Coordinates of C-alpha atoms in Angstrom, one line a residue:
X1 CA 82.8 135.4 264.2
X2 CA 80.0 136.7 262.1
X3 CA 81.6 136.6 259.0
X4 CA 82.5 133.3 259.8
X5 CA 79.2 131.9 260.7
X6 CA 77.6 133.4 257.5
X7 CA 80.2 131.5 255.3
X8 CA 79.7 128.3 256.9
X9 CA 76.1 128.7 256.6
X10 CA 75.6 130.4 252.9
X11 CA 73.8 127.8 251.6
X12 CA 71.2 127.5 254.5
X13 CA 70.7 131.2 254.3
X14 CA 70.7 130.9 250.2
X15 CA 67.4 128.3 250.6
X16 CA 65.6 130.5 253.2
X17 CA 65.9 133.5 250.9
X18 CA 64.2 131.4 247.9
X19 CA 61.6 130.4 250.6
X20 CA 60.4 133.6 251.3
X21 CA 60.5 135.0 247.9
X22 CA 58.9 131.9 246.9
X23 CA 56.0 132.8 249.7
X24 CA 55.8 136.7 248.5
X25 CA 55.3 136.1 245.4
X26 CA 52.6 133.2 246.3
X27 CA 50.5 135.8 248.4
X28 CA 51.0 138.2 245.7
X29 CA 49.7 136.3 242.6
X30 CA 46.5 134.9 245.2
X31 CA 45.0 138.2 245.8
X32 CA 45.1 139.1 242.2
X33 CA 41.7 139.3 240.9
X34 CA 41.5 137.5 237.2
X35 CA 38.8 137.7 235.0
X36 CA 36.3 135.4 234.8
X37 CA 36.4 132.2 232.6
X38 CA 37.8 134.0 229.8
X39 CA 37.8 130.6 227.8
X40 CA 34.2 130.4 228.1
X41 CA 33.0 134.2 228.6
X42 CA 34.2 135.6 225.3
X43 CA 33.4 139.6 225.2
X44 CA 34.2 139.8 221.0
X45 CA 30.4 139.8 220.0
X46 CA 29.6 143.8 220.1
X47 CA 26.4 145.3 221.3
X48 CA 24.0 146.3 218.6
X49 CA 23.7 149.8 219.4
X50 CA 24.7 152.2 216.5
X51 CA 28.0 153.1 216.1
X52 CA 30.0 153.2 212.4
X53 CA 33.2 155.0 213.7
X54 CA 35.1 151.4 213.7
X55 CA 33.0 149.9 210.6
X56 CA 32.6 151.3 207.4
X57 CA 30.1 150.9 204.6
X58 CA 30.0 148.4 201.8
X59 CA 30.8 150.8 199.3
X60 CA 34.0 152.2 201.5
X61 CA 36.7 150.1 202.8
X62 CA 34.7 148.9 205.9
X63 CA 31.4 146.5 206.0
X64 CA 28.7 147.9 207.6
X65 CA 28.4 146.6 211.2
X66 CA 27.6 147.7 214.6
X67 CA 30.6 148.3 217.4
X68 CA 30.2 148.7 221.0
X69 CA 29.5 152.3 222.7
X70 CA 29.3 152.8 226.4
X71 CA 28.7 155.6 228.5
X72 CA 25.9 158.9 228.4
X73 CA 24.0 158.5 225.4
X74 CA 23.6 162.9 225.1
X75 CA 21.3 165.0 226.6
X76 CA 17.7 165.4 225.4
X77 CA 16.5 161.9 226.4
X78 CA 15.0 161.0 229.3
X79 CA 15.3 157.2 229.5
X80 CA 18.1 155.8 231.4
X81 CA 19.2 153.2 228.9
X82 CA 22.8 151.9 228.3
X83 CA 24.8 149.1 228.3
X84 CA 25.4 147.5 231.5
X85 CA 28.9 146.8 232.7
X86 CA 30.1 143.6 232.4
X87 CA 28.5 141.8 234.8
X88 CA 30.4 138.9 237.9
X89 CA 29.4 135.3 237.2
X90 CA 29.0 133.9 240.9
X91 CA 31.8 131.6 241.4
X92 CA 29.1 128.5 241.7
X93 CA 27.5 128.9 237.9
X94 CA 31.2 128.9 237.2
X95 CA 32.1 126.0 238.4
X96 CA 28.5 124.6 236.7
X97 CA 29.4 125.6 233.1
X98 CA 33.1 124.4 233.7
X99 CA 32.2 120.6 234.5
X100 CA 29.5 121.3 231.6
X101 CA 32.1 121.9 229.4
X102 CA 34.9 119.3 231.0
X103 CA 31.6 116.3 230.1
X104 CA 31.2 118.0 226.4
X105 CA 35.0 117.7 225.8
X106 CA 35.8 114.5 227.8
X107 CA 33.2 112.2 226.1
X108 CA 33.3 113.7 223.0
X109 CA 29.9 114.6 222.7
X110 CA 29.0 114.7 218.8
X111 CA 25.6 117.2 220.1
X112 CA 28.0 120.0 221.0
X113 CA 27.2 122.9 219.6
X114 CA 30.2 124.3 216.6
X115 CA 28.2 127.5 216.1
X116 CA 28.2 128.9 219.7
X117 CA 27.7 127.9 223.4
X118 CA 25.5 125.0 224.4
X119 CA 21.8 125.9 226.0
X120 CA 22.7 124.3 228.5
X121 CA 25.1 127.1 229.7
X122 CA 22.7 129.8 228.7
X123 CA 20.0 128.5 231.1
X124 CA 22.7 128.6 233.8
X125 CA 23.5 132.1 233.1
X126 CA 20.5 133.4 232.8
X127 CA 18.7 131.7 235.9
X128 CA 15.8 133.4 238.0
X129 CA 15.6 136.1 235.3
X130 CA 13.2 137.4 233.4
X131 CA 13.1 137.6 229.8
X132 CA 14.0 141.0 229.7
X133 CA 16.7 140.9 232.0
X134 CA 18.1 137.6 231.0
X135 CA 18.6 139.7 227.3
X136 CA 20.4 142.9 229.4
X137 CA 22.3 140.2 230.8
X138 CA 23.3 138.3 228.0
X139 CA 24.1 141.1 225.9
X140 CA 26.3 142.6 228.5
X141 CA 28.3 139.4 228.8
X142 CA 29.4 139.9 225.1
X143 CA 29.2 136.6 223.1
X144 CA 25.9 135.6 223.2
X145 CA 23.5 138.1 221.3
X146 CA 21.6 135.2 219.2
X147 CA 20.6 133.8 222.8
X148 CA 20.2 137.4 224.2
X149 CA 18.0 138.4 220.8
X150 CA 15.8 135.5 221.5
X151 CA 14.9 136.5 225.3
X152 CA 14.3 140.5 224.2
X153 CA 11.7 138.9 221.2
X154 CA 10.2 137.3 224.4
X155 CA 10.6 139.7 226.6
X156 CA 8.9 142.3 223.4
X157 CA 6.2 140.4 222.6
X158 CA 5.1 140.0 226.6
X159 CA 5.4 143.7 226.7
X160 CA 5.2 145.3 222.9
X161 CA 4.9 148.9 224.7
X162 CA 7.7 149.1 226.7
X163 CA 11.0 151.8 225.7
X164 CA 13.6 150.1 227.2
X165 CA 12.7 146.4 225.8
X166 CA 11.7 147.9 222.5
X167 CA 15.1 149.4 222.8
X168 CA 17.2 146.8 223.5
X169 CA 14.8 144.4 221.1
X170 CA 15.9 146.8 218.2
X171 CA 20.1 146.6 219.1
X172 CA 19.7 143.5 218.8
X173 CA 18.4 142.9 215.6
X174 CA 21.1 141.2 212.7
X175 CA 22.5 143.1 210.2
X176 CA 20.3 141.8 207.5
X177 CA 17.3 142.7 209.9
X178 CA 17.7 146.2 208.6
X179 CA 14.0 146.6 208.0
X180 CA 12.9 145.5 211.6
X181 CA 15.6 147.7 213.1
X182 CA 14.6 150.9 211.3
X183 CA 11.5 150.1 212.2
X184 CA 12.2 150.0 215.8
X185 CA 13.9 152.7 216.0
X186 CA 11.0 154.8 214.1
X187 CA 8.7 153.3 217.2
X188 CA 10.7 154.7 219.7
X189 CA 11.1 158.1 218.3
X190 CA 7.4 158.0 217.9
X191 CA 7.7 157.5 221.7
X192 CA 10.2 159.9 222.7
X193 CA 11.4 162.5 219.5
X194 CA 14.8 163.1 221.3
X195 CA 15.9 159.9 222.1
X196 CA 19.4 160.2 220.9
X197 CA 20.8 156.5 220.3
X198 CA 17.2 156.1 218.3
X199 CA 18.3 159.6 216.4
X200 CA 21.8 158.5 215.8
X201 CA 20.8 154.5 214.7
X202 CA 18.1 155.4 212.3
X203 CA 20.2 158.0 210.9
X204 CA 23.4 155.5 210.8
X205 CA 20.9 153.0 208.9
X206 CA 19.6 155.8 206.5
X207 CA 22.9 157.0 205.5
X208 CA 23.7 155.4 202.5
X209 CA 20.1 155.3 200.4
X210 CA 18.3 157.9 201.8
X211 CA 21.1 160.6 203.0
X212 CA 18.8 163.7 203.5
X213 CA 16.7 162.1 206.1
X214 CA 19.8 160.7 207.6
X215 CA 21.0 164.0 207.8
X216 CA 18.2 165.8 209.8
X217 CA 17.8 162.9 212.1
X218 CA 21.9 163.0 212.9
X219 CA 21.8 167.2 212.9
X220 CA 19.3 167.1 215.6
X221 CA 21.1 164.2 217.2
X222 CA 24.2 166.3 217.3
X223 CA 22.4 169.2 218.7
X224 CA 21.0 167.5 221.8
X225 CA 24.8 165.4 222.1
X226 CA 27.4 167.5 220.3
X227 CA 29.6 163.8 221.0
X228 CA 27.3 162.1 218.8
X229 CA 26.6 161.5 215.5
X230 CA 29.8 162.8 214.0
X231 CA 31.0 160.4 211.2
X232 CA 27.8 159.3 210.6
X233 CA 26.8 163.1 209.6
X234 CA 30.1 163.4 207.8
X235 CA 28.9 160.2 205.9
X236 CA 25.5 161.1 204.7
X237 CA 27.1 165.0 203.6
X238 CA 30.1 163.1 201.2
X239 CA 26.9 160.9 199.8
X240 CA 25.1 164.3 198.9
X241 CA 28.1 165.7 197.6
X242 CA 28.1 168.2 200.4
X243 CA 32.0 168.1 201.3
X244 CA 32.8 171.3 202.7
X245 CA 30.2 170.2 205.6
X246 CA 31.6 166.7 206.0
X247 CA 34.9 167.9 206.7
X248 CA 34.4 169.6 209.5
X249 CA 32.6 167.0 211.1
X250 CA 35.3 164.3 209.9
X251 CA 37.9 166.5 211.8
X252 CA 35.4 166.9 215.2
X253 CA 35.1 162.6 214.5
X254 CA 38.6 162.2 214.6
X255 CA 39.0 164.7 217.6
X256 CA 36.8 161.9 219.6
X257 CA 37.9 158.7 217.9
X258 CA 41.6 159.5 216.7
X259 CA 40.8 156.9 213.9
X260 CA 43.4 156.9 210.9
X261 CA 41.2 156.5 208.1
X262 CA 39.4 160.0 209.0
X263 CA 42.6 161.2 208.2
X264 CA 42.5 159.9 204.9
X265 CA 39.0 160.3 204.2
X266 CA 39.4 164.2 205.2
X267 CA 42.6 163.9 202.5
X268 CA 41.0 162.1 199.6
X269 CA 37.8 165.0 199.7
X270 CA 41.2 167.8 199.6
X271 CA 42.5 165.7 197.0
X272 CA 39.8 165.4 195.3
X273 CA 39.5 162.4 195.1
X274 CA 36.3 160.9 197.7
X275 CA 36.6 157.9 199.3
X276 CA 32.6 157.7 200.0
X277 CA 30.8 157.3 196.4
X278 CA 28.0 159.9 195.8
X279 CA 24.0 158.7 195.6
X280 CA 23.3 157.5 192.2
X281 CA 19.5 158.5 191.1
X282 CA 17.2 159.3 188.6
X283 CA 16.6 162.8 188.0
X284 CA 13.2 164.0 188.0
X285 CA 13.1 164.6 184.0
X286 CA 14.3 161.0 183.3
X287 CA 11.5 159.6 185.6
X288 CA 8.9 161.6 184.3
X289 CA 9.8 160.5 180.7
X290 CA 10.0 157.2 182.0
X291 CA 6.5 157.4 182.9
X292 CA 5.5 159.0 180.1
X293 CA 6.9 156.3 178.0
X294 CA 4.9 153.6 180.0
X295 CA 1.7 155.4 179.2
X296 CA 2.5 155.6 175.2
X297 CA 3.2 152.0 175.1
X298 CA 0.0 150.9 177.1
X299 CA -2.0 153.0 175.0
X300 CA -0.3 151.5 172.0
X301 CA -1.6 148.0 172.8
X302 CA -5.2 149.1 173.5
X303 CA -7.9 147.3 171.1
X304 CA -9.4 150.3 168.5
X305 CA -13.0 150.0 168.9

């Protein structure tokens, strides 16, 4: 009679099943926790911290840029600086920067921005904060470091003593701000001589022209943090032609890193063969005659008396 009653009734049966699968699969997908606005929250922009295991130099195979690091930043220091997480946008700025972005798109606005997000949505972001913290902020968000330079310049000049904003002032510099950022760095080792992201940037920034000094910063940042400093130390050895102390730290780089071009950098120095191009300068001798040369000709155009 069983049987017979499930026959009759398959169908009915069939549509309950799909109903409560459908139901399942409903309270399933509702307590899954997405991330927030990820068409308007981009997280590509990295921090400015030093870092050139994921970006070479102009002379290698890799422009010289700055890629995000997270996490201890090596004993020695006594600052407790680093990036912040990723921070929650509360679900009602959310909803404020999504209808700011639904009246852009809907009336065509010709004043929206092409070159990055609208003010407008910073100033949401970053309201009730301070300078300072609206730059943390910003910076931890990933995507807006021209907006989160601007508030640490602020935030700096308020405060043109303080580590942490001088710190995060100096990530944030450009890449073609090279001169303000060694010079930031410089200031905050003047503060604290074992600050080991300031060891590690300056030395990363040094590297190419002026290897030797790059070297002694990046040694000492290696002995505080044994984690740090690696490839940038192996850098600065190939551009003094030291290779038989860059491959060592190559091979301790790739240890941490496991990038594949470490490998072949570590194989072209074997081979022979260096992908890194050694420092060209004058010698001493050829700078002297230089010199020497200047002082003949001047005194060749002096008036005889």
């Amino acid at each position: 009679m069983l049987y017979q009653f499930l026959r009759n009734n398959l169908f009915i049966i069939f549509i309950c099943a799909c109903g409560l699968l459908v139901i399942a699969g409903y309270k399933i997908l509702s307590s899954t926790e997405f991330p927030n606005n990820p068409e308007i929250i981009s997280s590509d922009t990295p921090s400015a911290q030093e870092q050139t295991v994921d970006d070479r130099n102009s002379n290698g195979k890799i422009p010289r840029t700055s890629s995000r690091r997270k996490g201890n930043f090596g004993a020695g220091h006594s600052h407790s600086i680093g990036d912040l997480p990723i921070p929650e946008i509360s679900e009602e700025k959310r909803k404020r920067i999504s209808a700011l972005y639904d009246g852009y798109l809907g009336n065509r606005d010709p004043s929206w921005p092409k070159d990055g997000p609208p003010q407008e949505e910073i100033d949401i972001l970053v309201e009730g904060l301070d300078n300072l913290s609206a730059a943390k902020y910003l910076k931890a968000l990933g995507g807006y470091n021209d907006y989160a330079s601007e508030y640490a310049a602020k935030a700096l000049a308020e405060n043109p003593d303080d580590f942490e904003t001088l710190f995060i002032w100096t990530q944030l510099r450009l890449r073609s701000e090279d001169a303000e950022r060694i010079a930031g760095y410089r200031k905050l080792l003047e503060m604290d001589p074992n600050f080991v992201p300031a060891l590690v940037g300056l030395g990363a920034r040094l590297k190419e022209d002026s290897p030797e000094e790059a070297i002694e910063l990046l040694q000492k940042a290696n002995r505080l943090d044994p984690s740090e400093g690696l490839y940038e130390l192996a850098w600065a050895y190939q551009r003094i032609g030291e290779y038989d102390k860059a491959v060592p730290m190559l091979k301790k780089a790739y240890e941490r890193y496991n990038r594949r071009w470490m490998l072949d950098e570590i194989e072209s120095i074997e081979a022979g063969t260096p992908q890194i191009p050694l420092i060209q300068r004058e010698s001493q001798e050829d700078r002297q005659n230089e010199a020497d040369n200047k002082v003949d000709k001047a005194s060749l155009t002096k008036p005889t008396r």
